[in-house]
Coordinates of C-alpha atoms in Angstrom, one line a residue:
X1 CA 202.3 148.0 201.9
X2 CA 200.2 151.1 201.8
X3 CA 199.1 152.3 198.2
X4 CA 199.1 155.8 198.8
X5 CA 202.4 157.4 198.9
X6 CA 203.4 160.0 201.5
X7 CA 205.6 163.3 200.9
X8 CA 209.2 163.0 201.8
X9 CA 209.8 164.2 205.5
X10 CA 212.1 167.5 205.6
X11 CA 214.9 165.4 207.3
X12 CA 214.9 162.9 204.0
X13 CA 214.6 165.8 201.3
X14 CA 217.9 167.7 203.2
X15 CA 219.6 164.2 203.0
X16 CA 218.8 163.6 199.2
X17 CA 220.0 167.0 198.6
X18 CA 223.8 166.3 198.7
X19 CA 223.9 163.8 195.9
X20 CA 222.1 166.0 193.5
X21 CA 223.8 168.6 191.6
X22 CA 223.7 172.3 191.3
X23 CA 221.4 172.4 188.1
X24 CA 219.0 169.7 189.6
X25 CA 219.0 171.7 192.9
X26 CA 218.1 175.2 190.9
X27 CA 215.0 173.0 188.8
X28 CA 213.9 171.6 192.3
X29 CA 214.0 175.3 193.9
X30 CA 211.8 176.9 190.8
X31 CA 209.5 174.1 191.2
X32 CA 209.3 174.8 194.4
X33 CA 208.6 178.1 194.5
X34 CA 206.3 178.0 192.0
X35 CA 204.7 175.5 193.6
X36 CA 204.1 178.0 196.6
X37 CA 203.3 181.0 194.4
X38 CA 200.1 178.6 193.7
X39 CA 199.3 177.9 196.5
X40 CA 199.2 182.1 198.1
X41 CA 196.9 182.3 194.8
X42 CA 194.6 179.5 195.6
X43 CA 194.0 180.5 199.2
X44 CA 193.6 184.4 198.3
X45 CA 190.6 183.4 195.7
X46 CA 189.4 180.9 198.2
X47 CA 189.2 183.8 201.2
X48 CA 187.2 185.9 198.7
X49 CA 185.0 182.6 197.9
X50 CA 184.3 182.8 201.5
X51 CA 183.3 186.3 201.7
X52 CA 180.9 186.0 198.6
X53 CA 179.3 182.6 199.5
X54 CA 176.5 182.3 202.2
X55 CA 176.4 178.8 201.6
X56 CA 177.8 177.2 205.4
X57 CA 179.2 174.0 203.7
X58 CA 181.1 175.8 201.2
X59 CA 182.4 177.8 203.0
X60 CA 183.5 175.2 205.7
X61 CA 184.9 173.3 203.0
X62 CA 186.9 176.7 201.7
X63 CA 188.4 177.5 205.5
X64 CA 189.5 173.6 205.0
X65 CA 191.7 173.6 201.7
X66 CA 193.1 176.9 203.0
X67 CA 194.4 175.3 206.4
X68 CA 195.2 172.3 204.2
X69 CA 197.0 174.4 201.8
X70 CA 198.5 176.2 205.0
X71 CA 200.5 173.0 206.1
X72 CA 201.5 172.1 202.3
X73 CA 203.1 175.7 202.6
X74 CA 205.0 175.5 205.7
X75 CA 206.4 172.5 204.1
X76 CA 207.5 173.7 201.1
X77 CA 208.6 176.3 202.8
X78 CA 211.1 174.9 204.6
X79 CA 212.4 173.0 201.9
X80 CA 213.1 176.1 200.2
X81 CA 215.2 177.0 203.3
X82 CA 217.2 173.6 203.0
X83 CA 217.8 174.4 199.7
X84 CA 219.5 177.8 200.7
X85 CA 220.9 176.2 203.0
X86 CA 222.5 173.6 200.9
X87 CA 224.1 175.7 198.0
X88 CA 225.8 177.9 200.9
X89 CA 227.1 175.1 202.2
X90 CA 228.8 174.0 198.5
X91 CA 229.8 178.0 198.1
X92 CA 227.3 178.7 195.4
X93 CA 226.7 182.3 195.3
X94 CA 223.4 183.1 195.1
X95 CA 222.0 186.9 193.7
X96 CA 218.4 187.9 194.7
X97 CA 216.3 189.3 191.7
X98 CA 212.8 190.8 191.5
X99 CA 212.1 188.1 189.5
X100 CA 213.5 185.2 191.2
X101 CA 216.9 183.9 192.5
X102 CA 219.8 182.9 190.2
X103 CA 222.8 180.9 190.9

């Protein structure tokens, strides 16, 4: 048995959507989303890292966390997109804000 733990392929998450309900959904979605807010934050100060630093290795290591960050994105990404997907599916109506989405 392995002792690190790997993230839940998209496949399982859309599976282990239908038994949770609405409210647990909506707290999983803000997480989410914050989650990704991060992430756009981290890789904007890390492309102006890379413009300041001369340093090669830190900069290598920079370009890095941002593809890394990149994938981590896509991902949560698309779990956002199940999530849609899953509360039109039940009939939840759903009403865009500036600040956010509320069921």
């Amino acid at each position: 048995m392995s002792s690190e733990s790997r993230p839940i392929r998209i496949e399982e998450f859309i599976l282990a959507l239908e038994d949770l309900t609405n409210e647990n959904i909506e707290s999983v979605l803000l997480q989410l989303k914050n989650l990704i807010a991060k992430l756009k934050e981290t890789n904007a100060y890390l492309a102006e890292e890379i413009k300041a630093d001369s340093d090669p290795d830190s900069r290598s290591l920079y370009e890095e966390t941002i593809a890394e960050n990149k994938q981590v994105l896509e991902s949560q990404e698309a779990r956002v997109v199940a999530i849609q997907n899953e509360l039109q599916r039940r009939g939840a109506q759903q009403e865009q804000q500036d600040d956010g989405i509320y069921l």
